[in-house]
Coordinates of C-alpha atoms in Angstrom, one line a residue:
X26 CA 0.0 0.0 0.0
X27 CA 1.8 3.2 -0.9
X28 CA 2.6 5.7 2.2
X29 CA 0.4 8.6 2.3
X30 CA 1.3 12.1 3.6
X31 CA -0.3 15.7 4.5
X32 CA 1.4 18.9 3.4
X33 CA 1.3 21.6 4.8
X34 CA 1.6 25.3 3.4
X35 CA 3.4 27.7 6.2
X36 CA 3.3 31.0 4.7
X37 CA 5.5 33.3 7.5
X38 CA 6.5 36.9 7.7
X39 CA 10.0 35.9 6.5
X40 CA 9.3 33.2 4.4
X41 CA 7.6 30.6 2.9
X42 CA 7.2 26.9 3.9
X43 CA 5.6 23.3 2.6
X44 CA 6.4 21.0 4.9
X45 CA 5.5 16.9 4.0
X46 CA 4.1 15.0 7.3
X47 CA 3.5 11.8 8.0
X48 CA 0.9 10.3 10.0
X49 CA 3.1 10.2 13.2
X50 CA 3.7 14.1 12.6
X51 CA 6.8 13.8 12.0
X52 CA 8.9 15.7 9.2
X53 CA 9.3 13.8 6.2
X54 CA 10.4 17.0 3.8
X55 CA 10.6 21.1 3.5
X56 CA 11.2 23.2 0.8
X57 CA 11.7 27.1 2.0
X58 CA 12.0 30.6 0.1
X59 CA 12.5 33.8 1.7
X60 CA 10.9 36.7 0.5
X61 CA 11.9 40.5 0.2
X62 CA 11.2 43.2 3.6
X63 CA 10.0 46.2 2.0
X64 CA 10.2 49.8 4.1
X65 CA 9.2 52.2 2.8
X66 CA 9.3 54.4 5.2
X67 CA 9.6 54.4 8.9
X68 CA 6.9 51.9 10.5
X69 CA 5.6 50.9 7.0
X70 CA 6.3 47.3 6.6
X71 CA 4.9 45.6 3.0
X72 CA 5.6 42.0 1.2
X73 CA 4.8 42.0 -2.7
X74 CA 2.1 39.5 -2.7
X75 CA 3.0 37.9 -5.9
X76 CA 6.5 37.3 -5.0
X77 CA 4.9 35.2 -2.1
X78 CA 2.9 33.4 -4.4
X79 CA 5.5 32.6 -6.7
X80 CA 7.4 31.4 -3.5
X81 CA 4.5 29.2 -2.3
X82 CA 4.4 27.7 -5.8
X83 CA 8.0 26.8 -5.7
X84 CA 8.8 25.6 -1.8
X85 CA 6.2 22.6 -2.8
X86 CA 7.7 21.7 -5.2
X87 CA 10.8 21.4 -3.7
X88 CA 9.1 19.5 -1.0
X89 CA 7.4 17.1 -3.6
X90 CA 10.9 16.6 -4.9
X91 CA 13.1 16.3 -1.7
X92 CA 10.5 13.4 -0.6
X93 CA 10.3 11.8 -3.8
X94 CA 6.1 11.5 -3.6
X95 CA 3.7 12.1 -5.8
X96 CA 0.9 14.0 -6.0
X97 CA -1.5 11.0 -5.3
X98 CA 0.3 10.1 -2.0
X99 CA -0.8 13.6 -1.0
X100 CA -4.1 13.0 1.2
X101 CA -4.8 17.0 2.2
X102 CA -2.8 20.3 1.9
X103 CA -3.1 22.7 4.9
X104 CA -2.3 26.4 5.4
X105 CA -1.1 28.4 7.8
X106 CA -0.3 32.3 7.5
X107 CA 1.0 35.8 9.3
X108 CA -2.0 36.5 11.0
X109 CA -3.1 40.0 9.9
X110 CA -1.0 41.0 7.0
X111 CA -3.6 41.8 4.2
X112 CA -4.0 43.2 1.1
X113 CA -6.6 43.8 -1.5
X114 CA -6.8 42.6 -5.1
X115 CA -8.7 42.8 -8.3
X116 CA -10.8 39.4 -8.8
X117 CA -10.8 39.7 -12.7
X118 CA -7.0 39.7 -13.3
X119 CA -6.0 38.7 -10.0
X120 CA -3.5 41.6 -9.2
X121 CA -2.9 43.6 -5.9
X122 CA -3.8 46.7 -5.9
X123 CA -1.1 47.4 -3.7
X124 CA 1.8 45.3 -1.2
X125 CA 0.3 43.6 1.2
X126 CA 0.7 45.0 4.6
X127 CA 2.4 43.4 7.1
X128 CA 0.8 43.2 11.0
X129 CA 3.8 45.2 12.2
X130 CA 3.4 47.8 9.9
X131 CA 2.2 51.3 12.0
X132 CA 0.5 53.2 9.2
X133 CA -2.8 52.8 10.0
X134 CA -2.3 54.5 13.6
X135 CA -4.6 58.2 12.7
X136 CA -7.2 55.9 11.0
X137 CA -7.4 53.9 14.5
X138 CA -7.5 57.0 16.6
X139 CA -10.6 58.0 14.0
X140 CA -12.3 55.3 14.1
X141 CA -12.1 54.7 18.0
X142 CA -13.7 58.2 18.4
X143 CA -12.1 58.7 21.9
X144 CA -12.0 54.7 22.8
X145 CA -9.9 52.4 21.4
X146 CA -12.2 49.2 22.7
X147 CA -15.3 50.6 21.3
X148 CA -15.3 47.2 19.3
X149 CA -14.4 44.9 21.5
X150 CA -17.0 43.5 23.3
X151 CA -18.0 42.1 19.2
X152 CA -14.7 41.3 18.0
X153 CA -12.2 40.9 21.1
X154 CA -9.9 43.2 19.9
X155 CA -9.0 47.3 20.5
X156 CA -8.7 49.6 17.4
X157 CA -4.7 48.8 16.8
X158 CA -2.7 49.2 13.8
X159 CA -2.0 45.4 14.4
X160 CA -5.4 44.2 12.8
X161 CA -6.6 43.8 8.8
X162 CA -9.4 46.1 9.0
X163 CA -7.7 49.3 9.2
X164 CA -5.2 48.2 6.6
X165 CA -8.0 47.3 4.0
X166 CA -9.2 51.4 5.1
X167 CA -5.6 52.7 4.2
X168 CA -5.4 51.2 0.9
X169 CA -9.1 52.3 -0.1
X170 CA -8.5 55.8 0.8
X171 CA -4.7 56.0 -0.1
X172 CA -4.4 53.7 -3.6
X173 CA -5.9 55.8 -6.7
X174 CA -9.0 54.0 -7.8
X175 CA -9.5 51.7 -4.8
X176 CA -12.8 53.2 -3.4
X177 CA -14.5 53.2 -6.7
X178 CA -13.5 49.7 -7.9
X179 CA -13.9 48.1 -4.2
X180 CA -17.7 49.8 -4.0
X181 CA -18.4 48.3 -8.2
X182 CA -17.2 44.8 -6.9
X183 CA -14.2 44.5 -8.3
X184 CA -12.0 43.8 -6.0
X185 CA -11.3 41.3 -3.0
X186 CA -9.5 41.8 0.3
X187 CA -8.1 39.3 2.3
X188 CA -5.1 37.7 4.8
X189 CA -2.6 35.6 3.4
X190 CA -4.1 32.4 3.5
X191 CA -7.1 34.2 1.4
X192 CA -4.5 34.6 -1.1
X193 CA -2.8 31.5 -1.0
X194 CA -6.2 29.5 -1.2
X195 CA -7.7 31.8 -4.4
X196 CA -4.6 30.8 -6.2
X197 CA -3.9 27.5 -5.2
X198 CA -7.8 26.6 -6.7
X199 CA -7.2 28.8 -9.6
X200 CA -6.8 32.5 -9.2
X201 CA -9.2 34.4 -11.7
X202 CA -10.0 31.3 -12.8
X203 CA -12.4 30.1 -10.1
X204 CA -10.6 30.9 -7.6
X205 CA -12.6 30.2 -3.7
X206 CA -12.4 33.6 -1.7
X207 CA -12.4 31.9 2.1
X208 CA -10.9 32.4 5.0
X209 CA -11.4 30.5 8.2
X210 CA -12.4 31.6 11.7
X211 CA -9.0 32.5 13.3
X212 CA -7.5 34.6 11.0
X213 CA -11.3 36.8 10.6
X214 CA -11.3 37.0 14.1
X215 CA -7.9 39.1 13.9
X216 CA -9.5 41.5 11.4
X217 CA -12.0 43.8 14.0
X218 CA -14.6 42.7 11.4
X219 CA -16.2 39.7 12.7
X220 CA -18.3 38.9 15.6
X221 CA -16.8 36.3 18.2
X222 CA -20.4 35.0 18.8
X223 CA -21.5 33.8 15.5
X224 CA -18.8 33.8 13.6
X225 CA -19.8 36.3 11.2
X226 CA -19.1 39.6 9.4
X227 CA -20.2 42.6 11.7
X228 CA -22.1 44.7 8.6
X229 CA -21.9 48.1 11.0
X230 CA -18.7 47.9 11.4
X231 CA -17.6 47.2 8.0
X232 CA -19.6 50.2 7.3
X233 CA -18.3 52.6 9.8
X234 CA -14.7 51.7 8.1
X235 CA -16.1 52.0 4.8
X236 CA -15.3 48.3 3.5
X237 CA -17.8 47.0 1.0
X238 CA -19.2 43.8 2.0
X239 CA -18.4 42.4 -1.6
X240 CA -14.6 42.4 -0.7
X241 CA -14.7 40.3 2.1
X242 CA -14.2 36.6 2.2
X243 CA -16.7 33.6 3.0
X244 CA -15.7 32.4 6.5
X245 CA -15.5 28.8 7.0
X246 CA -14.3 26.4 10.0
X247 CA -11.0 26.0 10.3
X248 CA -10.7 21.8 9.5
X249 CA -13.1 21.4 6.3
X250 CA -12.6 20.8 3.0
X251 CA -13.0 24.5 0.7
X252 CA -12.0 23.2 -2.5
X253 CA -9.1 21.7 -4.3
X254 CA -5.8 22.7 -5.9
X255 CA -6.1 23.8 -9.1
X256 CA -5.5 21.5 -12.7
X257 CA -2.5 23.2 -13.8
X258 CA -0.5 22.9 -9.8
X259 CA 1.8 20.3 -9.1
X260 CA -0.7 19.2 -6.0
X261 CA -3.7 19.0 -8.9
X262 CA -7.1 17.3 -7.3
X263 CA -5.7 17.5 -3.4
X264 CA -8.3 18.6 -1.2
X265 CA -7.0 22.1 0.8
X266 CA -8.8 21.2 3.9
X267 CA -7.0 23.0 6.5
X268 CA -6.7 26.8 7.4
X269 CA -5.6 28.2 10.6
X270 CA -3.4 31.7 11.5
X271 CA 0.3 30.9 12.5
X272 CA -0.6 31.0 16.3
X273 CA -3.5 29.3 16.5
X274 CA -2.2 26.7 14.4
X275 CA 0.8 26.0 16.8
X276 CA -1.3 26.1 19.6
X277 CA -3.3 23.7 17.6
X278 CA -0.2 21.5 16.6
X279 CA 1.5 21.5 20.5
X280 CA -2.3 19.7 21.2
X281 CA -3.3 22.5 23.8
X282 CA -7.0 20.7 23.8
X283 CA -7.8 21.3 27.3
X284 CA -8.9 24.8 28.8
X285 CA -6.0 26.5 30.5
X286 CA -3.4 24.9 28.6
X287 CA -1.0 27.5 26.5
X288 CA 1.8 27.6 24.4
X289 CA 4.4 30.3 23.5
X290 CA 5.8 30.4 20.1
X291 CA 9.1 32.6 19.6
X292 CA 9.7 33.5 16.4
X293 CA 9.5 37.3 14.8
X294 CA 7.5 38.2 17.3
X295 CA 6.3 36.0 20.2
X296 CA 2.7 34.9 20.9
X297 CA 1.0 33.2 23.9
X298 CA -2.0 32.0 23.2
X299 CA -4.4 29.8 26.4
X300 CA -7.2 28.2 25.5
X301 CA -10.5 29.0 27.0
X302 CA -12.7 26.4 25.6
X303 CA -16.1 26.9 24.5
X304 CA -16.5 30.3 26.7
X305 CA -15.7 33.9 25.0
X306 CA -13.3 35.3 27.9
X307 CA -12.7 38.9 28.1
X308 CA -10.1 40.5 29.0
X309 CA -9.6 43.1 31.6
X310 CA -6.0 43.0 31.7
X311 CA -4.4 44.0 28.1
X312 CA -5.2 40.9 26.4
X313 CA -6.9 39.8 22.7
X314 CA -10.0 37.5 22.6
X315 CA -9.7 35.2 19.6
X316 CA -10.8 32.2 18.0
X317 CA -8.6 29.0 19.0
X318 CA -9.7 26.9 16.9
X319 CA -13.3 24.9 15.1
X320 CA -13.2 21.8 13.2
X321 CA -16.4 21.7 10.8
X322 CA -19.8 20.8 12.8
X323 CA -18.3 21.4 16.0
X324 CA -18.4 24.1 18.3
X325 CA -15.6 26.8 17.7
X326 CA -13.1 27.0 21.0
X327 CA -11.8 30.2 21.7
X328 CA -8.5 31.4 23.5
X329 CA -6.6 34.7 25.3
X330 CA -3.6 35.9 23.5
X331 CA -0.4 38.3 24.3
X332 CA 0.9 39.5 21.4
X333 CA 4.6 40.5 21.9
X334 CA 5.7 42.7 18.4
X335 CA 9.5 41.9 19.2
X336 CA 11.7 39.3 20.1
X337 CA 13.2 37.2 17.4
X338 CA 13.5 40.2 15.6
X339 CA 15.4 41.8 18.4
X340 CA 18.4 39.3 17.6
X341 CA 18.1 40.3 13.7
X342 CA 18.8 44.3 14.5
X343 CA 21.6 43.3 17.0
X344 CA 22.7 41.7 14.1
X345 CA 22.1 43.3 11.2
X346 CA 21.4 47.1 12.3
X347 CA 24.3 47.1 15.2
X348 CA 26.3 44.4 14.2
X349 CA 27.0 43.0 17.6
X350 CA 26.9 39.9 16.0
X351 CA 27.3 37.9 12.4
X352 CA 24.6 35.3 13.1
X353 CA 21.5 34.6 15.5
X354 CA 22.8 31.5 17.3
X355 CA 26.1 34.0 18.5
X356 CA 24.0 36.0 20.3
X357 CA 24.0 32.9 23.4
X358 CA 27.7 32.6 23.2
X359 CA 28.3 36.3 23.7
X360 CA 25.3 36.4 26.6
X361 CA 27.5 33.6 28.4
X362 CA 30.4 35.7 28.9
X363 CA 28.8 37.7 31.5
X364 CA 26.6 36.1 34.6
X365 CA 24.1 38.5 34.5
X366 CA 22.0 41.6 32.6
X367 CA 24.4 44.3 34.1
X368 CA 21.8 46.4 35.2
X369 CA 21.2 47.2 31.0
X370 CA 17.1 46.6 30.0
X371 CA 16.5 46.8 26.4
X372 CA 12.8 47.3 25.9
X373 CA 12.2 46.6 21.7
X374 CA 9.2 48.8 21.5
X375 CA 10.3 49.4 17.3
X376 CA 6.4 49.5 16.2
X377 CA 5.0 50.4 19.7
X378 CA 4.1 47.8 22.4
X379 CA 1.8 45.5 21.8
X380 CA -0.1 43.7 24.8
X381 CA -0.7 44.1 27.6
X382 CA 0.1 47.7 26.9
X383 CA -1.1 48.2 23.4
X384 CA 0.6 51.7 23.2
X385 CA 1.9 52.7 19.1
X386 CA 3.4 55.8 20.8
X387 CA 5.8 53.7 22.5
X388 CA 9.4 53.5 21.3
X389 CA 12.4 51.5 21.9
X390 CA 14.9 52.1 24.4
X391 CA 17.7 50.9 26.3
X392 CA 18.2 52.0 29.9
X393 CA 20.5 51.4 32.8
X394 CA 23.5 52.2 31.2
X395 CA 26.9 52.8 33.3
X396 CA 30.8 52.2 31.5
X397 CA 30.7 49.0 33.2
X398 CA 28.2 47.4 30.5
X399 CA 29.3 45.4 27.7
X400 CA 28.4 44.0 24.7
X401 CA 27.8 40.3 26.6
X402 CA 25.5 42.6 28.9
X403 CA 23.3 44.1 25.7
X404 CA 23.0 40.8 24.1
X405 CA 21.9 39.5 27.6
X406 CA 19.3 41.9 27.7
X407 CA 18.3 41.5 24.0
X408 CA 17.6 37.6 25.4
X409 CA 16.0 38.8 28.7
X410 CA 13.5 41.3 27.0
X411 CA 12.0 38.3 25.8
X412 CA 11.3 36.5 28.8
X413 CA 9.9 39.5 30.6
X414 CA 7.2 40.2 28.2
X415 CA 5.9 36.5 28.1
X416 CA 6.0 37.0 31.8
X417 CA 3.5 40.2 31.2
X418 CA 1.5 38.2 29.5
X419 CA 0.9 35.4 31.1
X420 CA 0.4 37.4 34.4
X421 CA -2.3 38.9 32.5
X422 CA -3.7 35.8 31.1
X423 CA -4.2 34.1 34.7
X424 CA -5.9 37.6 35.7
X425 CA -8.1 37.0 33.0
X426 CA -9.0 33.4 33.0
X427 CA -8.7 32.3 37.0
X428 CA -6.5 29.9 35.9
X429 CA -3.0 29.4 37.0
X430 CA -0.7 27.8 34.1
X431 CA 0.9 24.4 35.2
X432 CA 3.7 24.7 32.5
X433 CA 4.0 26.0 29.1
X434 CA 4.8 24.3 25.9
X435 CA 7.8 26.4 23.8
X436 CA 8.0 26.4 19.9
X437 CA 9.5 28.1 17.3
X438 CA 13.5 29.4 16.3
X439 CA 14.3 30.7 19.5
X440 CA 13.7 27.2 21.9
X441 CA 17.2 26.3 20.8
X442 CA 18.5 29.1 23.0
X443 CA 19.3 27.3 26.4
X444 CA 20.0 30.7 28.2
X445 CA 16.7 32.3 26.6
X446 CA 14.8 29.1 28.2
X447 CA 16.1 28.4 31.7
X448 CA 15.6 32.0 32.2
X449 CA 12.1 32.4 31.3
X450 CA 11.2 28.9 33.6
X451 CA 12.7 31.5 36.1
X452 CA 10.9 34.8 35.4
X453 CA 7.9 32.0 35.1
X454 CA 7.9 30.2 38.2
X455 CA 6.9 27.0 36.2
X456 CA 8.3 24.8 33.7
X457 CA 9.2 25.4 30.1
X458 CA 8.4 22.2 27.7
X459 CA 9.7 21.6 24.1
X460 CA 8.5 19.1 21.9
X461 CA 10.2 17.0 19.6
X462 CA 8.6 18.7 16.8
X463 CA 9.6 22.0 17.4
X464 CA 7.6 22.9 13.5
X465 CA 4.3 23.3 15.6
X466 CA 2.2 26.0 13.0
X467 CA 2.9 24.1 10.1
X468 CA 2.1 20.6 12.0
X469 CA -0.9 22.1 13.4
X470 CA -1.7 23.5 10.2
X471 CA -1.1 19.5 8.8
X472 CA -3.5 18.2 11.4
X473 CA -6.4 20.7 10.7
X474 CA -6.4 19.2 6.9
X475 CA -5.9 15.9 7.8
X476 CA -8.5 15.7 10.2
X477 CA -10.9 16.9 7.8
X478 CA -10.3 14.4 5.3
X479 CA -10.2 11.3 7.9
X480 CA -6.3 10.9 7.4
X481 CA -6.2 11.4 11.5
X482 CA -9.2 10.5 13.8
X483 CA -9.1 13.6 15.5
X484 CA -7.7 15.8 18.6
X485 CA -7.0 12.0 20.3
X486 CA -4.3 11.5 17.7
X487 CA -2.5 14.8 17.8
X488 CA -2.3 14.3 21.7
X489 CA -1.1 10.8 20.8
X490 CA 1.9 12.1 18.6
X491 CA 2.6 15.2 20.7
X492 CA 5.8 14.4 22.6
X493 CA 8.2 16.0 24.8
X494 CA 11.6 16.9 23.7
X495 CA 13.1 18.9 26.8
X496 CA 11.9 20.8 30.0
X497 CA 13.7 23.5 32.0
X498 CA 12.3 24.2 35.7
X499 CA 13.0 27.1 37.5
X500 CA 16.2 27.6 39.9
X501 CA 16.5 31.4 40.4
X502 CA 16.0 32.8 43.6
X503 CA 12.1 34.6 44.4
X504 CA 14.0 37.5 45.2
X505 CA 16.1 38.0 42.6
X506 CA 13.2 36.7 40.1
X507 CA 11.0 39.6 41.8
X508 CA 13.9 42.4 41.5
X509 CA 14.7 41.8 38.0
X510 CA 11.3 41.9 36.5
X511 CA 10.7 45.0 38.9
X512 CA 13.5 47.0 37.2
X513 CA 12.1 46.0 33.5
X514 CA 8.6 47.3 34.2
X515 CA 10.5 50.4 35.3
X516 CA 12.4 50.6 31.7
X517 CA 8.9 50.0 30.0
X518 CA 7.8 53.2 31.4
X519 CA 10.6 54.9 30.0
X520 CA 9.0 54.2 26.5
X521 CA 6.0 55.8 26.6
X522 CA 4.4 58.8 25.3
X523 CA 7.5 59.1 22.5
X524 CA 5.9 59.5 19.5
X525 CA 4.4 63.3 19.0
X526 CA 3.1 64.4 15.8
X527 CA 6.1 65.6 14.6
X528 CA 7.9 62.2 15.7
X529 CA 7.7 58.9 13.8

């Protein structure tokens, strides 16, 4: 009988993925593109979407190649995305209109404080989110009013917004030529468009942003089958039966079934998502209320999440922008020459802080300076920085939710750090757990699609593959844990109220 195999489609900030599973999870082949940063000024970030696609179209095939299958031992294809960035195209020749704009990207900060008419959570008792420049809707707003011809072509029809999995998924089943225009449940509820209960497009505010309801796409579970690829794609005839935004998909993939369970994935940014299970929590303490999760005919389950802007991407400026270093692993080597932080806090505010502050007029700083720090000092900070804002968030979560975390399951680039680790099981107070698969939003993207098409049974057998790879516990001292965090949520005040109007 040949071996069958689900692939999954990991569409990042950085790059591109397809990733081959097999049925126990585990990583049979990856093909992986990066694809061009684009500034153009300060706090615009943009990706050209069709460079992406053109990406997407090639990392499976390398995939399809490295594992020597064929597109019949494909059972499903899954996809997982950069929650928020979004663009807008036009159906009929399927081109953007304009770059796609990335979630860290700050333009949309006046069109916010507009729509928020004096409160920025004027929304979010519907949609679980405050007006932020993080979120899709205000982006979609920005390139309406801003891109010459938008408004009138959006309100005739023509065109079609949508995150990146939308534009992965209209392509991959044909593009202009009957393309489907879905998304699924977790990546519309990080638009400010759709109604937690209900799952559905709020029409008033779509409205009050001045979004036609004809650009928006169908919103389907995230574990169904939507369509299948496309005749002329290498995958021709797969089902594409998974869709779930990066975070949720990990969370998904490190099988965090059970309420108050959470995971923490480090990568460009780092996000903490606990699951809340069938109820709609809401937070009083900084937090997001998002879907977690539905698989089709089920009940969606829905989760808290901390949204940090900066941490991976921390080690990439000491790289690249100060040179400290030549290459991200480095960065542990140089922390190890020095015992501690040296009184130095480096608080990466680049784009504003996200939860629980959610401030865009924050900006980065370092502080506690003296001739006695070092370079082994600032890269130790760079690491620590990271540790204290999961240690925000979680704080917040347990406010939130009553529910006190027993440990938390680690993915993503920056588990490999061993410093990074043992010192956030410190700043914790509980233990830090790897798995053996540290992929966990591509894998989780793998197991939505596979599920839907019977290839896995269900939750029982993700929990069944999920295995643990290494565990740190804390050692550090209450007092000194307590003193350390007291000093950064001294330096975090140091980055407020930076931004004026005559200050980007």
């Amino acid at each position: 009988m040949t071996q069958k195999y689900v692939l999954a489609i990991d569409q990042g900030t950085t790059s591109s993925r397809a990733i081959i599973f097999d049925h126990q999870g585990r990583i049979v082949a990856t093909g992986q593109k990066e694809h061009e940063q684009i500034f153009p000024r300060a706090g615009w970030v943009e990706h050209n979407p069709v460079e992406i696609w053109d990406n997407v179209r090639e990392v499976v095939g390398i995939a399809l190649a490295q594992a020597n299958v064929s597109r019949d031992q494909i059972s499903a294809v899954g996809v997982t995305n950069q929650r928020e960035t979004t663009m807008v195209w036009d159906k009929l020749t399927g081109e953007p209109v304009y770059n796609a704009i990335v979630w860290q990207d700050t333009r949309t900060d006046k069109i916010c404080t507009r729509l928020a008419q004096g409160d920025a959570d004027r929304y979010k008792d519907r949609v679980g989110l405050p007006l932020a420049t993080y979120f899709a809707g205000p982006k979609v707003v920005w390139i309406l009013e801003n891109v010459e011809g938008a408004r009138e072509r959006a309100e005739a029809g023509e065109l079609l917004m949508g995150t990146m999995d939308t534009w992965v998924l209209w392509n991959l089943t044909g593009g202009v030529d009957g393309g489907i225009h879905v998304t699924d449940v977790t990546n519309a509820s990080r638009t400010l468009l759709m109604n937690l209960e209900g799952l559905s497009w709020n029409e008033e505010i779509a409205a009050e942003m001045g979004i036609p309801m004809s650009m928006l796409p169908e919103i389907k579970s995230s574990s169904e089958v939507y369509g299948h690829v496309r005749p002329a794609g290498s995958l021709s005839g797969v089902p594409i039966s998974g869709i779930l935004g990066d975070q949720q998909a990990a969370t998904f993939g490190q099988a965090c079934f059970e309420r108050g369970m959470a995971k923490n994935t480090y990568g460009t940014g780092c996000f903490m998502l606990m699951n809340t299970g069938e109820e709609i929590v809401p937070s009083k303490n900084g937090l997001l209320t998002t879907v977690c999760y539905q698989i089709a005919g089920r009940k969606p389950v829905y989760a808290l999440e901390g949204s940090i802007a900066v941490t991976g991407s921390l080690v990439q400026w000491l790289r690249d922008n100060l040179k400290i270093i030549d290459s991200a692993p480095e960065i542990e080597e140089l922390a190890a020459t020095v015992e501690d932080n040296g009184g130095a806090y480096l608080v990466p505010a680049f784009s504003g802080l996200f939860a629980p502050y959610w401030r865009s007029d924050a900006r980065g700083a370092l502080v506690g300076l003296t001739r006695y720090v070092n370079r082994g000092h600032i890269a130790r900070a760079v690491l620590e920085s990271t540790a204290y804002q999961t240690r925000e968030v979680l704080d917040a979560m347990e406010a939130d939710s009553g529910v006190r975390l027993a440990e938390l399951r680690v993915d993503g680039g920056m588990t490999a750090n061993q410093t990074l680790m043992q010192f956030q099981a410190d700043q914790l107070g509980v233990d830090v757990v790897r798995p053996v698969v540290a992929e966990t939003t591509a894998l989780g993207a793998a197991y939505a699609a596979g599920i839907a098409v019977g290839y896995w049974e269900g939750e029982k057998d993700v929990i069944e593959n999920w295995a643990e790879d290494e565990r740190w516990t804390p050692s550090m001292d209450e007092g000194e844990r307590e003193r350390l965090f007291r000093n950064w949520k001294k330096a975090v005040t140091k980055t407020l109220e930076w931004v004026d109007e005559d200050v980007v």
